[in-house]
Amino acid sequence: MPTDYILFVHGVKTRKQEDFRVLADGLFNRIKSSVRDQSRVLKPIVFFWGDLNQSAQDELLNGFKASSKWTDFWFQDFRTQQVLGFVGDAALYLSRHVGSQVVQRFERDVLGMLQNTAPGDRLHLVTHSWGTVILFDLLFAARWEDPRLDSKIRQTVQDIRNALFGLPPIVGSGIPIASIHTMGSPISLFSLLTISGTVGGASTHDLSLNLKTLLEQLYNLRKRPVPWRNFSHAGDPIAYPLEGVIPLLLNAASQYVETQDVITDKGNFFNRPFQQQLIPVLWGGDAHGSYWNNEIVSQTIAEVIRAT
């Protein structure tokens, strides 16, 4: 019986694997109960990377606290729990050391399942927050092809990409991606790398070239665009709309993907008068973590799986 694999990738500030497993299992079970398709098997793949950054961020935080002026800074909890969590995870992943550890973790926990699929199987991506950028960088960014990079890491990245249908250099084998679901994602900001690359030379972090190739190959296989649902809570400061950005990121290749922005929650009624001010940002962490338990998210993903 054909299998629909659902790959879950978490975002920032997720430090315990068991906590993420609870969130991913809960969302998976709600999706499964909503799909109700007895002709296919649904199977989760849970990718956890959040512990790889913890020691470096702890060291940095101790450095902050060692300053004689640290107590004079406002919003200490917001700085250390929100800003440091997001920016720290981003900066550390973009470093080759932690980025290579993520590659090795993906090989250990995910690659084997993707390589052992059967004809008719499909893959659905469900990513949260910075996890979207991590997965897309791993699959599409040119920086992993740099000859100065350790040869074992380069080969591992190539093996990961070869496990997916449509990625070069082997575009005709591997499991096809049937849908993409991003939650509270800043991936829209990466269109700036594409735009800057047109005037200053291609960026090694540019995702667009390989993503275009993947989507075109999937379109040729499926004869229809790949559905992409971008979930955003109105009060989530990390989430950005995607529908109008995809043409900037993909140009003509945007025809190969069918993108919809989905608002999961318009926010607390009492906060709406302040929606364009800084005050609601202080509650943005709750909004940013809300997607895993949101019924709109699970039902929408289930509807897409049924339709594909």
Tab-separated table of C-alpha atoms in Angstrom:
chain	number	residue	atom	x	y	z
A	1	MET	CA	0.000	0.000	0.000
A	2	PRO	CA	1.456	3.439	-0.937
A	3	THR	CA	2.767	5.561	1.932
A	4	ASP	CA	2.524	9.288	2.554
A	5	TYR	CA	5.524	10.305	4.649
A	6	ILE	CA	5.163	13.560	6.586
A	7	LEU	CA	8.463	15.160	7.564
A	8	PHE	CA	8.192	17.452	10.617
A	9	VAL	CA	10.979	19.975	11.294
A	10	HIS	CA	10.812	22.244	14.362
A	11	GLY	CA	11.876	25.854	14.717
A	12	VAL	CA	13.773	27.973	17.208
A	13	LYS	CA	14.024	27.486	20.961
A	14	THR	CA	13.130	23.792	20.893
A	15	ARG	CA	15.756	22.193	23.093
A	16	LYS	CA	14.267	18.850	24.179
A	17	GLN	CA	13.578	16.078	21.709
A	18	GLU	CA	10.777	14.589	23.787
A	19	ASP	CA	8.942	17.948	23.839
A	20	PHE	CA	9.115	18.217	20.069
A	21	ARG	CA	8.014	14.624	19.654
A	22	VAL	CA	4.850	15.375	21.630
A	23	LEU	CA	4.054	18.366	19.391
A	24	ALA	CA	4.786	16.508	16.144
A	25	ASP	CA	2.864	13.392	17.204
A	26	GLY	CA	-0.125	15.498	18.206
A	27	LEU	CA	-0.236	17.287	14.870
A	28	PHE	CA	0.319	14.051	12.962
A	29	ASN	CA	-2.530	12.294	14.761
A	30	ARG	CA	-4.920	15.149	14.008
A	31	ILE	CA	-3.888	15.124	10.350
A	32	LYS	CA	-4.311	11.368	10.167
A	33	SER	CA	-7.768	11.436	11.723
A	34	SER	CA	-8.834	14.126	9.244
A	35	VAL	CA	-7.470	12.431	6.109
A	36	ARG	CA	-9.570	9.265	6.494
A	37	ASP	CA	-8.126	7.648	3.367
A	38	GLN	CA	-7.849	3.888	3.783
A	39	SER	CA	-6.042	3.489	0.464
A	40	ARG	CA	-2.832	5.064	1.764
A	41	VAL	CA	-0.633	4.735	4.850
A	42	LEU	CA	0.496	7.885	6.697
A	43	LYS	CA	3.868	7.728	8.426
A	44	PRO	CA	5.647	10.542	10.352
A	45	ILE	CA	9.333	11.417	10.136
A	46	VAL	CA	10.391	13.677	13.011
A	47	PHE	CA	13.631	15.646	12.639
A	48	PHE	CA	15.050	17.218	15.810
A	49	TRP	CA	18.094	19.527	15.724
A	50	GLY	CA	17.473	21.987	18.581
A	51	ASP	CA	20.070	20.721	21.065
A	52	LEU	CA	23.007	21.379	18.734
A	53	ASN	CA	23.004	25.121	19.479
A	54	GLN	CA	22.418	25.089	23.225
A	55	SER	CA	25.985	25.133	24.590
A	56	ALA	CA	27.077	28.032	22.362
A	57	GLN	CA	24.026	30.116	23.303
A	58	ASP	CA	24.531	29.387	27.003
A	59	GLU	CA	28.101	30.637	26.724
A	60	LEU	CA	26.942	33.830	25.012
A	61	LEU	CA	24.265	34.442	27.636
A	62	ASN	CA	26.844	34.092	30.402
A	63	GLY	CA	28.876	36.717	28.576
A	64	PHE	CA	25.907	39.089	28.611
A	65	LYS	CA	25.376	38.582	32.327
A	66	ALA	CA	29.077	39.169	33.029
A	67	SER	CA	28.751	42.752	31.776
A	68	SER	CA	28.611	45.365	34.532
A	69	LYS	CA	25.761	47.107	32.684
A	70	TRP	CA	23.575	44.068	31.950
A	71	THR	CA	21.045	44.977	34.658
A	72	ASP	CA	20.464	48.343	32.946
A	73	PHE	CA	19.065	46.742	29.795
A	74	TRP	CA	15.289	46.638	29.370
A	75	PHE	CA	13.313	43.576	28.196
A	76	GLN	CA	15.843	41.057	29.492
A	77	ASP	CA	13.466	38.110	29.196
A	78	PHE	CA	12.506	39.162	25.667
A	79	ARG	CA	16.170	39.580	24.708
A	80	THR	CA	17.304	36.240	26.109
A	81	GLN	CA	14.252	34.069	25.426
A	82	GLN	CA	12.983	35.509	22.137
A	83	VAL	CA	15.711	37.429	20.316
A	84	LEU	CA	18.662	35.278	21.378
A	85	GLY	CA	16.714	32.094	20.664
A	86	PHE	CA	15.867	33.119	17.119
A	87	VAL	CA	18.985	35.025	16.079
A	88	GLY	CA	21.240	32.573	17.889
A	89	ASP	CA	19.752	29.537	16.162
A	90	ALA	CA	19.985	31.317	12.811
A	91	ALA	CA	23.580	32.469	13.203
A	92	LEU	CA	24.829	29.166	14.554
A	93	TYR	CA	23.197	27.106	11.818
A	94	LEU	CA	24.704	29.336	9.130
A	95	SER	CA	28.127	28.609	10.608
A	96	ARG	CA	29.680	25.593	8.961
A	97	HIS	CA	30.361	23.830	12.251
A	98	VAL	CA	26.792	23.647	13.540
A	99	GLY	CA	25.407	23.411	10.002
A	100	SER	CA	27.525	20.309	9.408
A	101	GLN	CA	26.239	18.796	12.652
A	102	VAL	CA	22.684	19.323	11.390
A	103	VAL	CA	23.599	17.557	8.141
A	104	GLN	CA	24.987	14.596	10.084
A	105	ARG	CA	21.898	14.467	12.317
A	106	PHE	CA	19.634	14.484	9.246
A	107	GLU	CA	21.635	11.633	7.743
A	108	ARG	CA	21.328	9.635	10.953
A	109	ASP	CA	17.630	10.194	11.652
A	110	VAL	CA	15.937	10.838	8.292
A	111	LEU	CA	17.936	9.793	5.242
A	112	GLY	CA	17.466	6.047	5.701
A	113	MET	CA	13.681	6.395	5.703
A	114	LEU	CA	13.739	8.499	2.527
A	115	GLN	CA	16.013	6.035	0.753
A	116	ASN	CA	13.850	3.013	1.592
A	117	THR	CA	10.637	4.230	0.003
A	118	ALA	CA	8.667	2.380	-2.667
A	119	PRO	CA	7.121	3.473	-5.982
A	120	GLY	CA	3.913	5.401	-5.299
A	121	ASP	CA	5.168	6.789	-1.989
A	122	ARG	CA	5.114	10.552	-1.451
A	123	LEU	CA	6.636	13.091	0.924
A	124	HIS	CA	4.936	16.071	2.577
A	125	LEU	CA	7.032	18.766	4.277
A	126	VAL	CA	5.774	20.398	7.487
A	127	THR	CA	8.254	22.918	8.846
A	128	HIS	CA	8.079	25.489	11.617
A	129	SER	CA	9.890	28.809	11.923
A	130	TRP	CA	13.647	28.626	11.316
A	131	GLY	CA	13.261	24.902	10.623
A	132	THR	CA	11.941	25.905	7.194
A	133	VAL	CA	15.164	27.749	6.431
A	134	ILE	CA	17.294	24.896	7.753
A	135	LEU	CA	15.577	22.293	5.585
A	136	PHE	CA	15.486	24.489	2.486
A	137	ASP	CA	19.132	25.446	2.949
A	138	LEU	CA	20.094	21.787	3.275
A	139	LEU	CA	18.175	20.820	0.137
A	140	PHE	CA	18.782	23.826	-2.106
A	141	ALA	CA	21.638	26.138	-1.061
A	142	ALA	CA	24.810	26.182	-3.161
A	143	ARG	CA	27.030	26.553	-0.092
A	144	TRP	CA	26.985	22.776	0.423
A	145	GLU	CA	28.662	22.343	-2.968
A	146	ASP	CA	31.688	24.448	-1.987
A	147	PRO	CA	34.873	22.373	-2.639
A	148	ARG	CA	36.427	23.890	0.504
A	149	LEU	CA	33.830	22.065	2.584
A	150	ASP	CA	34.708	18.691	4.108
A	151	SER	CA	34.238	16.047	1.404
A	152	LYS	CA	32.212	13.756	3.689
A	153	ILE	CA	29.724	16.535	4.442
A	154	ARG	CA	29.434	17.417	0.746
A	155	GLN	CA	28.737	13.773	-0.079
A	156	THR	CA	26.178	13.465	2.704
A	157	VAL	CA	24.299	16.514	1.413
A	158	GLN	CA	24.392	15.029	-2.080
A	159	ASP	CA	23.019	11.724	-0.750
A	160	ILE	CA	20.187	13.600	0.977
A	161	ARG	CA	19.329	15.474	-2.202
A	162	ASN	CA	19.518	12.311	-4.295
A	163	ALA	CA	16.847	10.771	-2.051
A	164	LEU	CA	14.327	13.334	-3.376
A	165	PHE	CA	12.891	13.275	-6.875
A	166	GLY	CA	13.800	16.291	-8.968
A	167	LEU	CA	17.046	17.529	-7.414
A	168	PRO	CA	20.246	17.524	-9.496
A	169	PRO	CA	22.349	15.786	-10.514
A	170	ILE	CA	19.964	12.779	-10.371
A	171	VAL	CA	16.550	14.299	-11.094
A	172	GLY	CA	14.577	11.203	-12.114
A	173	SER	CA	14.737	9.056	-8.981
A	174	GLY	CA	13.824	9.362	-5.308
A	175	ILE	CA	10.606	10.106	-3.457
A	176	PRO	CA	8.566	13.041	-4.845
A	177	ILE	CA	7.459	15.916	-2.632
A	178	ALA	CA	3.651	16.087	-2.825
A	179	SER	CA	3.068	19.221	-0.713
A	180	ILE	CA	4.843	21.874	1.345
A	181	HIS	CA	3.505	23.378	4.585
A	182	THR	CA	5.355	26.189	6.379
A	183	MET	CA	4.286	27.493	9.784
A	184	GLY	CA	5.381	30.829	11.229
A	185	SER	CA	8.140	30.933	8.642
A	186	PRO	CA	10.613	33.709	7.729
A	187	ILE	CA	11.438	31.986	4.411
A	188	SER	CA	10.054	35.003	2.511
A	189	LEU	CA	13.021	37.036	3.699
A	190	PHE	CA	15.317	34.776	1.703
A	191	SER	CA	13.991	36.327	-1.485
A	192	LEU	CA	16.407	39.153	-0.601
A	193	LEU	CA	19.299	36.794	-1.295
A	194	THR	CA	17.935	36.187	-4.766
A	195	ILE	CA	17.420	39.899	-5.420
A	196	SER	CA	20.877	40.830	-4.108
A	197	GLY	CA	22.397	38.039	-6.184
A	198	THR	CA	21.158	39.659	-9.396
A	199	VAL	CA	23.228	42.769	-8.722
A	200	GLY	CA	26.251	41.496	-6.827
A	201	GLY	CA	26.774	37.913	-7.945
A	202	ALA	CA	24.990	34.779	-6.808
A	203	SER	CA	24.821	34.170	-3.059
A	204	THR	CA	25.889	30.769	-1.744
A	205	HIS	CA	22.770	30.916	0.473
A	206	ASP	CA	20.462	31.523	-2.490
A	207	LEU	CA	17.810	28.779	-2.512
A	208	SER	CA	16.120	29.649	-5.764
A	209	LEU	CA	18.080	27.757	-8.456
A	210	ASN	CA	17.731	24.234	-7.051
A	211	LEU	CA	14.213	24.977	-5.765
A	212	LYS	CA	13.182	25.998	-9.286
A	213	THR	CA	14.633	22.765	-10.672
A	214	LEU	CA	12.812	20.663	-8.080
A	215	LEU	CA	9.446	22.330	-8.673
A	216	GLU	CA	9.743	22.095	-12.454
A	217	GLN	CA	10.594	18.394	-12.305
A	218	LEU	CA	7.694	17.753	-9.923
A	219	TYR	CA	5.365	19.662	-12.233
A	220	ASN	CA	6.480	17.530	-15.175
A	221	LEU	CA	5.852	14.414	-13.084
A	222	ARG	CA	2.495	15.451	-11.581
A	223	LYS	CA	1.178	17.649	-14.437
A	224	ARG	CA	0.041	20.188	-11.840
A	225	PRO	CA	1.669	22.648	-9.427
A	226	VAL	CA	2.899	21.579	-6.008
A	227	PRO	CA	0.585	22.930	-3.260
A	228	TRP	CA	2.316	25.140	-0.702
A	229	ARG	CA	0.403	26.336	2.363
A	230	ASN	CA	2.027	29.074	4.413
A	231	PHE	CA	0.439	29.316	7.879
A	232	SER	CA	0.696	32.561	9.860
A	233	HIS	CA	-0.716	33.746	13.177
A	234	ALA	CA	-1.492	37.465	12.865
A	235	GLY	CA	0.448	38.190	16.059
A	236	ASP	CA	3.523	36.125	15.160
A	237	PRO	CA	6.428	38.522	14.456
A	238	ILE	CA	8.455	35.778	12.738
A	239	ALA	CA	5.745	34.854	10.201
A	240	TYR	CA	5.583	36.573	6.811
A	241	PRO	CA	3.202	36.255	3.849
A	242	LEU	CA	4.452	34.243	0.877
A	243	GLU	CA	1.957	34.483	-1.998
A	244	GLY	CA	3.351	37.764	-3.346
A	245	VAL	CA	6.964	36.805	-2.653
A	246	ILE	CA	7.086	33.526	-4.595
A	247	PRO	CA	7.221	35.346	-7.986
A	248	LEU	CA	10.207	37.349	-6.670
A	249	LEU	CA	11.930	34.199	-5.474
A	250	LEU	CA	11.143	31.921	-8.418
A	251	ASN	CA	10.309	34.241	-11.347
A	252	ALA	CA	8.793	32.187	-14.186
A	253	ALA	CA	9.114	28.998	-12.124
A	254	SER	CA	6.385	30.293	-9.788
A	255	GLN	CA	3.907	28.587	-12.162
A	256	TYR	CA	5.103	25.235	-10.816
A	257	VAL	CA	3.854	25.902	-7.285
A	258	GLU	CA	0.378	26.811	-6.017
A	259	THR	CA	0.869	28.973	-2.924
A	260	GLN	CA	-1.712	30.092	-0.378
A	261	ASP	CA	-1.236	32.146	2.771
A	262	VAL	CA	-3.427	30.837	5.594
A	263	ILE	CA	-4.133	32.966	8.685
A	264	THR	CA	-4.550	30.628	11.640
A	265	ASP	CA	-5.581	33.236	14.215
A	266	LYS	CA	-6.243	36.978	14.014
A	267	GLY	CA	-5.013	37.481	17.560
A	268	ASN	CA	-6.463	38.447	20.901
A	269	PHE	CA	-9.377	40.886	20.590
A	270	PHE	CA	-7.901	43.124	23.292
A	271	ASN	CA	-4.561	43.382	21.455
A	272	ARG	CA	-6.027	44.393	18.088
A	273	PRO	CA	-6.104	48.149	18.831
A	274	PHE	CA	-2.310	47.878	19.301
A	275	GLN	CA	-1.647	45.555	16.350
A	276	GLN	CA	0.735	47.955	14.589
A	277	GLN	CA	2.632	48.818	17.771
A	278	LEU	CA	5.338	47.075	19.774
A	279	ILE	CA	3.167	45.892	22.680
A	280	PRO	CA	1.796	42.691	21.050
A	281	VAL	CA	5.353	41.592	20.169
A	282	LEU	CA	5.877	40.818	23.841
A	283	TRP	CA	3.275	38.057	23.435
A	284	GLY	CA	4.600	37.002	20.046
A	285	GLY	CA	6.272	33.888	21.450
A	286	ASP	CA	2.911	32.331	22.279
A	287	ALA	CA	1.637	33.089	18.786
A	288	HIS	CA	4.800	31.672	17.223
A	289	GLY	CA	4.398	28.348	18.973
A	290	SER	CA	0.645	27.996	18.405
A	291	TYR	CA	0.647	26.195	15.055
A	292	TRP	CA	1.270	22.687	16.347
A	293	ASN	CA	-2.083	22.631	18.167
A	294	ASN	CA	-4.116	24.653	15.682
A	295	GLU	CA	-7.080	22.920	14.050
A	296	ILE	CA	-6.877	25.072	10.915
A	297	VAL	CA	-3.331	23.804	10.358
A	298	SER	CA	-4.154	20.114	10.781
A	299	GLN	CA	-7.353	20.270	8.731
A	300	THR	CA	-5.731	22.227	5.911
A	301	ILE	CA	-2.782	19.823	5.675
A	302	ALA	CA	-5.212	16.886	5.665
A	303	GLU	CA	-7.260	18.465	2.884
A	304	VAL	CA	-4.138	18.951	0.769
A	305	ILE	CA	-3.029	15.357	1.316
A	306	ARG	CA	-6.445	14.083	0.292
A	307	ALA	CA	-6.458	16.292	-2.825
A	308	THR	CA	-2.997	15.233	-3.953
